[in-house]
mmCIF file with all atom_site columns, C-alpha atoms in Angstrom:
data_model
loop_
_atom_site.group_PDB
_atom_site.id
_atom_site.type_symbol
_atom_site.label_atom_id
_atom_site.label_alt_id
_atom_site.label_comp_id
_atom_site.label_asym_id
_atom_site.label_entity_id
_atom_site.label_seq_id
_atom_site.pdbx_PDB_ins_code
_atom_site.Cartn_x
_atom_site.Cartn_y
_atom_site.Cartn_z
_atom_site.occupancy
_atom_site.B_iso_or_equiv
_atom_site.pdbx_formal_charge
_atom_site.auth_seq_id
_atom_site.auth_comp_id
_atom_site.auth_asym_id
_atom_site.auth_atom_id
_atom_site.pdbx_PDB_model_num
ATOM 1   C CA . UNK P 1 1   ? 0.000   0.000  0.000   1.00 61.00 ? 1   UNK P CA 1
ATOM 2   C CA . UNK P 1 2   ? 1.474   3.362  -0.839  1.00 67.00 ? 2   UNK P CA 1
ATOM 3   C CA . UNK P 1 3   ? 1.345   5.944  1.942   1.00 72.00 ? 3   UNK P CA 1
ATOM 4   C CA . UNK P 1 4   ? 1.921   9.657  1.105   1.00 77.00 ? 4   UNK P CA 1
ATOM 5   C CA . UNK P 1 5   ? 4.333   11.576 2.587   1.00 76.00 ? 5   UNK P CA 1
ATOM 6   C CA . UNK P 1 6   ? 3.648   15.046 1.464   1.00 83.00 ? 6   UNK P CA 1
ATOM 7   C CA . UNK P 1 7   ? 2.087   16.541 -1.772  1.00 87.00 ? 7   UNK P CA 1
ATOM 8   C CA . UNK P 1 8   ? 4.163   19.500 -3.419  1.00 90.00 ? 8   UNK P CA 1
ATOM 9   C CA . UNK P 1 9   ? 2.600   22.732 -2.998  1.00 88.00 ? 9   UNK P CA 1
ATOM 10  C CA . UNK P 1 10  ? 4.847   25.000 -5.162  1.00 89.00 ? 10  UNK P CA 1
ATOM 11  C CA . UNK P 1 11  ? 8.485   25.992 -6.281  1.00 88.00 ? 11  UNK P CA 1
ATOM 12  C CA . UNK P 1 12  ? 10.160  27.878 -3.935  1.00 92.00 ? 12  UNK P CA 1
ATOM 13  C CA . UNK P 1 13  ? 13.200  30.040 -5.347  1.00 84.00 ? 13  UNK P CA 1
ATOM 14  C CA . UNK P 1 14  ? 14.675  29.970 -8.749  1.00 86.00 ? 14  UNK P CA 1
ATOM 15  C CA . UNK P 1 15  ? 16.880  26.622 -8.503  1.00 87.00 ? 15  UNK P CA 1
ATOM 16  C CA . UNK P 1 16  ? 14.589  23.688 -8.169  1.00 87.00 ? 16  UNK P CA 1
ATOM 17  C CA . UNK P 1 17  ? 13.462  23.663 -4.716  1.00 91.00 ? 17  UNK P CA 1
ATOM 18  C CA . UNK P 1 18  ? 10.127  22.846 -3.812  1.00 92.00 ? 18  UNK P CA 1
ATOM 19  C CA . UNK P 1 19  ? 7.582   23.548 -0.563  1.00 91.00 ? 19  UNK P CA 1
ATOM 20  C CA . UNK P 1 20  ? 5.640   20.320 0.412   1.00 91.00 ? 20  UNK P CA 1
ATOM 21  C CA . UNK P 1 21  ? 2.511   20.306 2.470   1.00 86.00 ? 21  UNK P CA 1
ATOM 22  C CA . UNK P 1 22  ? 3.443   16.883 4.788   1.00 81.00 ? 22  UNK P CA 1
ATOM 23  C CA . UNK P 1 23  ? 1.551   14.277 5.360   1.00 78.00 ? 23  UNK P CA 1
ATOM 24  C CA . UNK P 1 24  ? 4.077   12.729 7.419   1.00 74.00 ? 24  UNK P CA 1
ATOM 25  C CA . UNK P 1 25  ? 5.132   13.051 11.140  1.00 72.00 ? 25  UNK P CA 1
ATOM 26  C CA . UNK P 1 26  ? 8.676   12.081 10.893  1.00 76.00 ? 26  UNK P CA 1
ATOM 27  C CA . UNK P 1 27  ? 10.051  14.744 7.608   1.00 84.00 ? 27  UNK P CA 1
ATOM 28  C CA . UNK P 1 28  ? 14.047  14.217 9.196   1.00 85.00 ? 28  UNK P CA 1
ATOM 29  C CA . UNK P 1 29  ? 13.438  10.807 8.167   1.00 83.00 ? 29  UNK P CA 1
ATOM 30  C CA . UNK P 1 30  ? 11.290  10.915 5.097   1.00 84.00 ? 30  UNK P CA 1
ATOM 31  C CA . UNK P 1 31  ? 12.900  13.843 3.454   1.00 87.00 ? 31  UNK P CA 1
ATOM 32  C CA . UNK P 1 32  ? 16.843  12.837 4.451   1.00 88.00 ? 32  UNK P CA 1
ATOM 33  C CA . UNK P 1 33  ? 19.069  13.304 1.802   1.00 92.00 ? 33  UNK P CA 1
ATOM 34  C CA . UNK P 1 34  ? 19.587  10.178 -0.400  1.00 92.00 ? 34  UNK P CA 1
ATOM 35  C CA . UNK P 1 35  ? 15.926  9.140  -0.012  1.00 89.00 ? 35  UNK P CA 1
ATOM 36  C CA . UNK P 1 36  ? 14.379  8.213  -3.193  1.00 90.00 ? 36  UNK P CA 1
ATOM 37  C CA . UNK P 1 37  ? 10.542  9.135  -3.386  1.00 89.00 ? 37  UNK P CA 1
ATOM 38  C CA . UNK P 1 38  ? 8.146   7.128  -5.898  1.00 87.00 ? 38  UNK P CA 1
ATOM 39  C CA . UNK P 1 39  ? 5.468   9.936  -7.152  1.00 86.00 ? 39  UNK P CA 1
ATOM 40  C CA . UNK P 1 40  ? 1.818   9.775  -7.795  1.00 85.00 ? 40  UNK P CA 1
ATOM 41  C CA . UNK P 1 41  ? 1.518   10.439 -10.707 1.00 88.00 ? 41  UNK P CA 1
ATOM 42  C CA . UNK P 1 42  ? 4.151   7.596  -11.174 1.00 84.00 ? 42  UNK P CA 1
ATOM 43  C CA . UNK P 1 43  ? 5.861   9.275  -15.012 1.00 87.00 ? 43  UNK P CA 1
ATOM 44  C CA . UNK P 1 44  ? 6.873   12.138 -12.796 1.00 84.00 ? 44  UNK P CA 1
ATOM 45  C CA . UNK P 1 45  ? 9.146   10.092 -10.455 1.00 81.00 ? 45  UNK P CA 1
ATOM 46  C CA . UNK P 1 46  ? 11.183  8.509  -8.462  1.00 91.00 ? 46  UNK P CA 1
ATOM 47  C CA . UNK P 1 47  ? 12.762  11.929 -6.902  1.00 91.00 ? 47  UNK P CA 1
ATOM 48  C CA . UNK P 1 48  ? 15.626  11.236 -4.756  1.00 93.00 ? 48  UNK P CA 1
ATOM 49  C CA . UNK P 1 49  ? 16.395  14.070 -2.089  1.00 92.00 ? 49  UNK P CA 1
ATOM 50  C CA . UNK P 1 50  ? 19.566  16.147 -2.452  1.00 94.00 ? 50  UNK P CA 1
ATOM 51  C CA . UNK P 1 51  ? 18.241  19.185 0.150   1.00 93.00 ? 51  UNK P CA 1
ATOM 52  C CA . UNK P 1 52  ? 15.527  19.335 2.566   1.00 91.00 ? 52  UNK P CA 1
ATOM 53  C CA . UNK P 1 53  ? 15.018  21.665 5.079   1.00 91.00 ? 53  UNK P CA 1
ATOM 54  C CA . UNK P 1 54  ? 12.511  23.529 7.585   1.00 88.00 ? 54  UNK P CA 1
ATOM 55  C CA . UNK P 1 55  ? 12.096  27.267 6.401   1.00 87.00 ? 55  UNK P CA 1
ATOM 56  C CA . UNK P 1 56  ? 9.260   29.260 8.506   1.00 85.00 ? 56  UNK P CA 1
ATOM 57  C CA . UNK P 1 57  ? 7.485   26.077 9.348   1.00 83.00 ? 57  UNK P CA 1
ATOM 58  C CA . UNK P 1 58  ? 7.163   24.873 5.849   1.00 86.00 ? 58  UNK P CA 1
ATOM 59  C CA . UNK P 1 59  ? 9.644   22.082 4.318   1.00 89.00 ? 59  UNK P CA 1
ATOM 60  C CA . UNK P 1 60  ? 11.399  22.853 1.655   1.00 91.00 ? 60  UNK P CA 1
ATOM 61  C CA . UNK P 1 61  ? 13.313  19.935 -0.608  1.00 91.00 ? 61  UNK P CA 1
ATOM 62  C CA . UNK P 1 62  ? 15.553  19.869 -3.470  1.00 91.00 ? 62  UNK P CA 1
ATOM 63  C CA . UNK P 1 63  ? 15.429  16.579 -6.040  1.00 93.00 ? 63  UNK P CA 1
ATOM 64  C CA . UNK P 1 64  ? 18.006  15.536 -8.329  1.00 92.00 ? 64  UNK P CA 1
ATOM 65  C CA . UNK P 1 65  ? 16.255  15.306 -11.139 1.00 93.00 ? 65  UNK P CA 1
ATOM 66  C CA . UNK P 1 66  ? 14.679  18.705 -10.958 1.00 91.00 ? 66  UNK P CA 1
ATOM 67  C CA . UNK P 1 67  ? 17.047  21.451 -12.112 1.00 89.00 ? 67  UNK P CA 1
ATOM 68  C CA . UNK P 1 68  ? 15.074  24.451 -12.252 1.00 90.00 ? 68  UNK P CA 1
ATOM 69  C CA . UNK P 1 69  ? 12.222  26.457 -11.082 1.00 92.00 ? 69  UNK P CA 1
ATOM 70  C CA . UNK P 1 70  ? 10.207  25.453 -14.410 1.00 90.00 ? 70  UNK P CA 1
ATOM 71  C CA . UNK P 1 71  ? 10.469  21.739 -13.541 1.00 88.00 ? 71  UNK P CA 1
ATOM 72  C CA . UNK P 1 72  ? 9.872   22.674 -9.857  1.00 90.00 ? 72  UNK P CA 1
ATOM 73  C CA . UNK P 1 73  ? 6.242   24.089 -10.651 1.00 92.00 ? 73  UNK P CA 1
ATOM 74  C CA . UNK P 1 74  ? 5.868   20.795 -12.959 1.00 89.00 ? 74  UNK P CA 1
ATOM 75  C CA . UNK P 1 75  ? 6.008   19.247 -9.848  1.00 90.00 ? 75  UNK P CA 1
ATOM 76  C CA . UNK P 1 76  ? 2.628   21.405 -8.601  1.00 90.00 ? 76  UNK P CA 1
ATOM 77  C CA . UNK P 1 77  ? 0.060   18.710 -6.587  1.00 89.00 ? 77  UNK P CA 1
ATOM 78  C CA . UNK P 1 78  ? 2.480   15.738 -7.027  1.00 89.00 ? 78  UNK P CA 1
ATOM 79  C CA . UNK P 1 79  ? 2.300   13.384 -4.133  1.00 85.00 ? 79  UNK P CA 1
ATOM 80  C CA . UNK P 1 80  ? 5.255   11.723 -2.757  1.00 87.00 ? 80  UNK P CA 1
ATOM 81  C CA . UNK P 1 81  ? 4.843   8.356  -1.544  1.00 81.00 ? 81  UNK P CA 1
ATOM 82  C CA . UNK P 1 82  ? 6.106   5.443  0.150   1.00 78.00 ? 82  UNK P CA 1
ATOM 83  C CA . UNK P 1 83  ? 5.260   1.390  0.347   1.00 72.00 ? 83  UNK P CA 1
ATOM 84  C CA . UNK P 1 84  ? 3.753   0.597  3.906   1.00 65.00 ? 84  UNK P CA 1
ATOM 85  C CA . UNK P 1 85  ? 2.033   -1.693 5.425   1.00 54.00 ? 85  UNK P CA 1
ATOM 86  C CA . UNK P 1 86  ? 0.577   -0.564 8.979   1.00 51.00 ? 86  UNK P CA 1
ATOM 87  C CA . UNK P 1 87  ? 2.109   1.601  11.673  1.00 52.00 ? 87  UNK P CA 1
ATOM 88  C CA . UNK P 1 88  ? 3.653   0.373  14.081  1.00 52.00 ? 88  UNK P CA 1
ATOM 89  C CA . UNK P 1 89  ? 3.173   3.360  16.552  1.00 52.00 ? 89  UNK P CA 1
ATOM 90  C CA . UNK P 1 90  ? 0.088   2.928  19.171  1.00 59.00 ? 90  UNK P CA 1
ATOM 91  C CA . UNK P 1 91  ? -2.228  5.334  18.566  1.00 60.00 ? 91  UNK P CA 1
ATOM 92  C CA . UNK P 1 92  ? -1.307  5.891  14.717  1.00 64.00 ? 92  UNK P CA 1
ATOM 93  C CA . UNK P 1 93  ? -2.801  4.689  11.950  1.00 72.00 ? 93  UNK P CA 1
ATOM 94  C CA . UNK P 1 94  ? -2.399  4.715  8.331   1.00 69.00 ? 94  UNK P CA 1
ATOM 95  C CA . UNK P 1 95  ? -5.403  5.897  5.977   1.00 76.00 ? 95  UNK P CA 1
ATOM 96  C CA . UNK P 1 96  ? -5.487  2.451  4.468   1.00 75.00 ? 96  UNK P CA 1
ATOM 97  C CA . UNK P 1 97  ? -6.171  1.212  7.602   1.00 80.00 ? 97  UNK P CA 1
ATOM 98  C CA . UNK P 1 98  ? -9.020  3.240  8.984   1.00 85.00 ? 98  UNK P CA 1
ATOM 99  C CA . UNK P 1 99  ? -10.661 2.628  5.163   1.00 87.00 ? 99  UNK P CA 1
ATOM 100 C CA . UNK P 1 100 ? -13.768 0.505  5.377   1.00 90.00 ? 100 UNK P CA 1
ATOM 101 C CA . UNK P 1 101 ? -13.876 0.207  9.050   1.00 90.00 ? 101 UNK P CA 1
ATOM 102 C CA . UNK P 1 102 ? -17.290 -0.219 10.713  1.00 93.00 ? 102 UNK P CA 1
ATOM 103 C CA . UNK P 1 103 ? -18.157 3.193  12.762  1.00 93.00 ? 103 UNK P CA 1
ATOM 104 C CA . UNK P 1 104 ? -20.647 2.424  15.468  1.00 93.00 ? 104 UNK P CA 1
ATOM 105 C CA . UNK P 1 105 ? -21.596 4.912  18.755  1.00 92.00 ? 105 UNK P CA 1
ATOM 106 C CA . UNK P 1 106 ? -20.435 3.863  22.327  1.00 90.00 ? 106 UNK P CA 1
ATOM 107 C CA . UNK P 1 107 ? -23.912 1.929  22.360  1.00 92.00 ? 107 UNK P CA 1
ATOM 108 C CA . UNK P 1 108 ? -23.219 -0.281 19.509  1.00 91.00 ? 108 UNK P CA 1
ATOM 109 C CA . UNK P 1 109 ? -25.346 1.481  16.766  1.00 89.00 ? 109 UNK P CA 1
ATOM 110 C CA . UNK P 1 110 ? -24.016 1.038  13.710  1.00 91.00 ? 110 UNK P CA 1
ATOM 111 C CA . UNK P 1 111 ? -23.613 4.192  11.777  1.00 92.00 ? 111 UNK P CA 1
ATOM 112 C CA . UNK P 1 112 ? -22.062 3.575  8.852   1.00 92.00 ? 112 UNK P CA 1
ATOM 113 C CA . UNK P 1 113 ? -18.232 2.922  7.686   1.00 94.00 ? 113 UNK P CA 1
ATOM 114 C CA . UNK P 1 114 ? -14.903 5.144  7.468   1.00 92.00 ? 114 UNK P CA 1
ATOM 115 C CA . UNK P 1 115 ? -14.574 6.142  3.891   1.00 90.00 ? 115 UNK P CA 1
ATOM 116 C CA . UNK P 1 116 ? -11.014 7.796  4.299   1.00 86.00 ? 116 UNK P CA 1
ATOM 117 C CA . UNK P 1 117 ? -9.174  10.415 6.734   1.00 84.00 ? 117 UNK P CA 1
ATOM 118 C CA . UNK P 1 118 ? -8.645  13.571 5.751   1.00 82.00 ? 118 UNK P CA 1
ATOM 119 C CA . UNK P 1 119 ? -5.830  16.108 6.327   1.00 78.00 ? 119 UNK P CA 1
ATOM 120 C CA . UNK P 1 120 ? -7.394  19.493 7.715   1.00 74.00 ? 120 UNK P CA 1
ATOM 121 C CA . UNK P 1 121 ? -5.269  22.815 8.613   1.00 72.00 ? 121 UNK P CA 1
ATOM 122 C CA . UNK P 1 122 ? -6.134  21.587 12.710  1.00 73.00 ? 122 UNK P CA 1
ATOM 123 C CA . UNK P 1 123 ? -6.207  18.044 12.898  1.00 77.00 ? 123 UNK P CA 1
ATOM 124 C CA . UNK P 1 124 ? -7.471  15.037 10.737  1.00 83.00 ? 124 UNK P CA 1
ATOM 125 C CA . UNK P 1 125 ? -10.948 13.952 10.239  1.00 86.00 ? 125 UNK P CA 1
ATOM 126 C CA . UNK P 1 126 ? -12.304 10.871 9.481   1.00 89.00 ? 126 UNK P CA 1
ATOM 127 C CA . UNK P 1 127 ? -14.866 10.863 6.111   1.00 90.00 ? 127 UNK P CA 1
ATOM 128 C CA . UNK P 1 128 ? -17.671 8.349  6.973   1.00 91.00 ? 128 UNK P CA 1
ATOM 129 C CA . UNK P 1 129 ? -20.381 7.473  5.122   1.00 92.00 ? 129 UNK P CA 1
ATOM 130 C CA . UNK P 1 130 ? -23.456 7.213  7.340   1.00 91.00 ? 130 UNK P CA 1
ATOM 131 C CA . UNK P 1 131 ? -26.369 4.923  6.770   1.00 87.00 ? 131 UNK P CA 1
ATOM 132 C CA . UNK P 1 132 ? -29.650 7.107  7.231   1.00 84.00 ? 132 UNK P CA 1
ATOM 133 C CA . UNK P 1 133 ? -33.073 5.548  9.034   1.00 82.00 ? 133 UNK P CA 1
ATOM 134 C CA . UNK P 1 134 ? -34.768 6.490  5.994   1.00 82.00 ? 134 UNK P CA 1
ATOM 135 C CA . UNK P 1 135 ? -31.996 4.312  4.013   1.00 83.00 ? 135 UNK P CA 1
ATOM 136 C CA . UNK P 1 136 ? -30.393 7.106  2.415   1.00 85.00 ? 136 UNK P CA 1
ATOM 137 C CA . UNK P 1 137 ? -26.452 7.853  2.961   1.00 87.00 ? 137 UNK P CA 1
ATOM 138 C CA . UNK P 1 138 ? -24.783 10.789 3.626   1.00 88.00 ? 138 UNK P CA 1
ATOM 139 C CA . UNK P 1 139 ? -21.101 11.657 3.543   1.00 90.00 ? 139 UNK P CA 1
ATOM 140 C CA . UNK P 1 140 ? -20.218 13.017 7.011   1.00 89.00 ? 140 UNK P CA 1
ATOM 141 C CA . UNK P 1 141 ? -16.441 14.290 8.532   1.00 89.00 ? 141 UNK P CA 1
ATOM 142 C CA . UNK P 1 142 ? -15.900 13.988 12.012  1.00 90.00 ? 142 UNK P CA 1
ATOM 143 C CA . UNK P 1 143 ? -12.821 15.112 13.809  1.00 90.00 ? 143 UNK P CA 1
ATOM 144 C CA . UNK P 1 144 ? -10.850 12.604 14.432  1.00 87.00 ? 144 UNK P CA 1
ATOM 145 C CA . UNK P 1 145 ? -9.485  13.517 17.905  1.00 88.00 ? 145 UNK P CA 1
ATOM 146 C CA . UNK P 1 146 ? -9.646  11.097 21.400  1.00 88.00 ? 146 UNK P CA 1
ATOM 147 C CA . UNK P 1 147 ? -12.948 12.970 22.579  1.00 89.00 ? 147 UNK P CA 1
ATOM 148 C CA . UNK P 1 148 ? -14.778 11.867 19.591  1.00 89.00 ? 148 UNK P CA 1
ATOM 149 C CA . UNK P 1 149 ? -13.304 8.877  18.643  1.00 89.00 ? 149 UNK P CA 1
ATOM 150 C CA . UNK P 1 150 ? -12.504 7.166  21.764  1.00 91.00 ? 150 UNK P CA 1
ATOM 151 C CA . UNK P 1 151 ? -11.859 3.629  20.337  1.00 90.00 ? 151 UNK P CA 1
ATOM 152 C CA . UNK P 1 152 ? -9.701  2.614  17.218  1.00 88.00 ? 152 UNK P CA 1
ATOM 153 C CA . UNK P 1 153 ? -9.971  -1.500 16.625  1.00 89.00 ? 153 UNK P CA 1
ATOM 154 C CA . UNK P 1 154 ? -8.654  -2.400 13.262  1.00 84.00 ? 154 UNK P CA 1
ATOM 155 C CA . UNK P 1 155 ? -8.275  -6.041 14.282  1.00 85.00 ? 155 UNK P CA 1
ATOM 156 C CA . UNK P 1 156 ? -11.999 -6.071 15.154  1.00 90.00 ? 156 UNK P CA 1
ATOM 157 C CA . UNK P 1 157 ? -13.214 -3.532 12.136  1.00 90.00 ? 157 UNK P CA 1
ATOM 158 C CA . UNK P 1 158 ? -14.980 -0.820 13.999  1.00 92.00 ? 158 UNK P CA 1
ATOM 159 C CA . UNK P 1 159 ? -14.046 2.731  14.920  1.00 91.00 ? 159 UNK P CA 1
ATOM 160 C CA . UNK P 1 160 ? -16.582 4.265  18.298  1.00 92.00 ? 160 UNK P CA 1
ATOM 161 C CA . UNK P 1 161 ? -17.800 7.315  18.249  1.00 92.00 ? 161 UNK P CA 1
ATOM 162 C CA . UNK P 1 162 ? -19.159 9.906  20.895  1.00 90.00 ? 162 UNK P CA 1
ATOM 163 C CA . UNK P 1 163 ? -20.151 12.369 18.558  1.00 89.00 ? 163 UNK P CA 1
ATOM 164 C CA . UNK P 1 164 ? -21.774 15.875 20.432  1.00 86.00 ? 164 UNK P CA 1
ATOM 165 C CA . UNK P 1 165 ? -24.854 16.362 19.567  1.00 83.00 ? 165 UNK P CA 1
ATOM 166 C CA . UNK P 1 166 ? -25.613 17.550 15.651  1.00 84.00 ? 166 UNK P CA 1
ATOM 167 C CA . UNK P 1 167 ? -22.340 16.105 14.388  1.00 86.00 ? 167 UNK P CA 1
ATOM 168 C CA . UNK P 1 168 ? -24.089 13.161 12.484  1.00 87.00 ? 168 UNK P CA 1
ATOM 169 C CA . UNK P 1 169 ? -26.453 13.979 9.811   1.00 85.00 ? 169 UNK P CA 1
ATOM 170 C CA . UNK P 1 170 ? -29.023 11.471 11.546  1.00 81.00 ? 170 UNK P CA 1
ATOM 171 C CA . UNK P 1 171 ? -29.083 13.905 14.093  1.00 77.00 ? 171 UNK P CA 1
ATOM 172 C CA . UNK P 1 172 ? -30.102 16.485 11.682  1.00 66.00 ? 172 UNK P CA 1
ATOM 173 C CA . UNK P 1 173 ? -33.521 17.051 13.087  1.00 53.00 ? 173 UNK P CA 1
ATOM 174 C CA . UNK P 1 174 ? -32.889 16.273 16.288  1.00 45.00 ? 174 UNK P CA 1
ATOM 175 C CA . UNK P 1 175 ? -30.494 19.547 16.477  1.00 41.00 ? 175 UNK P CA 1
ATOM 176 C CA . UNK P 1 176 ? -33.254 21.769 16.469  1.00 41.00 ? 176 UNK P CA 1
ATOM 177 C CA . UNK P 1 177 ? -34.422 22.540 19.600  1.00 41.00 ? 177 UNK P CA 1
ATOM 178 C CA . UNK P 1 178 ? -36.691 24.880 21.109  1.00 42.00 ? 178 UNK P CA 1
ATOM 179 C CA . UNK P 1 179 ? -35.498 26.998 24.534  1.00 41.00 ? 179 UNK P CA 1
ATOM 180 C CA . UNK P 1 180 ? -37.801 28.657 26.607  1.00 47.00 ? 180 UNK P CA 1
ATOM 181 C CA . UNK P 1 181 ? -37.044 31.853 27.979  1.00 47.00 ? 181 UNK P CA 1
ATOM 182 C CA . UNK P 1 182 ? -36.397 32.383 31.793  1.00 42.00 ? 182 UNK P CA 1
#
């Protein structure tokens, strides 16, 4: 399974470098000279590192094969990836792992199933794809943080929820409530 590492946002100077938006949460590693990247879209790689570097809380990386700033904006919304299997962190998991899992609430409802996990500027949400009462679906991101999703079992299939009220869209009409004045 390929995992990405970072996607290239844009060049960055005149000689080739390039500013990556990570997806990873070791870059030293990932981005150490001598690594060779495979690419997505795979004609555009492998890139092997010459230069990387943290510049105002961006990374910056130079590739041998790119030699100028007209082949660095080529390189515009490529992803970088590498072959892995699962993580071998607690409490990390790889996209490809989450995919597919059954989501269910702390009481055992079934709710639907993980679609993917998204990368968003505060944290990463989980996509799901919720199975309505009225059989319907609808696509749904929850945060994926410890408050919300207290339980991650990929051996068993099933991610739990304790969504706050509203999150789900089954909960759509059960959000609006009426308050009495005091």
């Amino acid at each position: 399974m390929q995992l990405t590492v970072a996607r290239v946002s844009k060049a960055h100077g005149l000689k080739g470098e390039v500013a990556l938006d990570l997806r990873t949460d070791d870059p030293e590693t990932r981005l150490a000279v001598g690594e060779r990247l495979e690419t997505v879209p795979a004609a555009v790689g492998p890139l092997t590192v010459t230069h990387s570097r943290e510049y105002q809380g961006r990374w910056l990386v130079t590739f041998a094969e790119i030699a100028d700033r007209n082949a660095a904006e080529d390189l515009r919304g490529t992803e970088l990836v590498v072959e892995a299997d699962a993580s071998d962190e607690e409490d990390a998991w790889y996209p490809h792992e989450l995919e597919g899992l059954r989501v269910e609430l702390a009481d055992g409802t079934v709710v639907g199933k993980v679609i993917t996990l998204e990368y968003q500027p505060a944290h990463e949400a989980l996509l799901i794809e919720e199975s309505l009462p009225d059989g319907g679906t609808a696509r749904t991101l929850v945060p994926f943080v410890l408050a919300i999703v207290p339980v991650v079992d990929v051996a068993g299939g099933r991610v739990v929820l304790t969504p706050p009220g509203g999150l789900l869209a089954r909960d759509a009409d059960a959000a609006v409530v009426d308050r009495e004045d005091d």
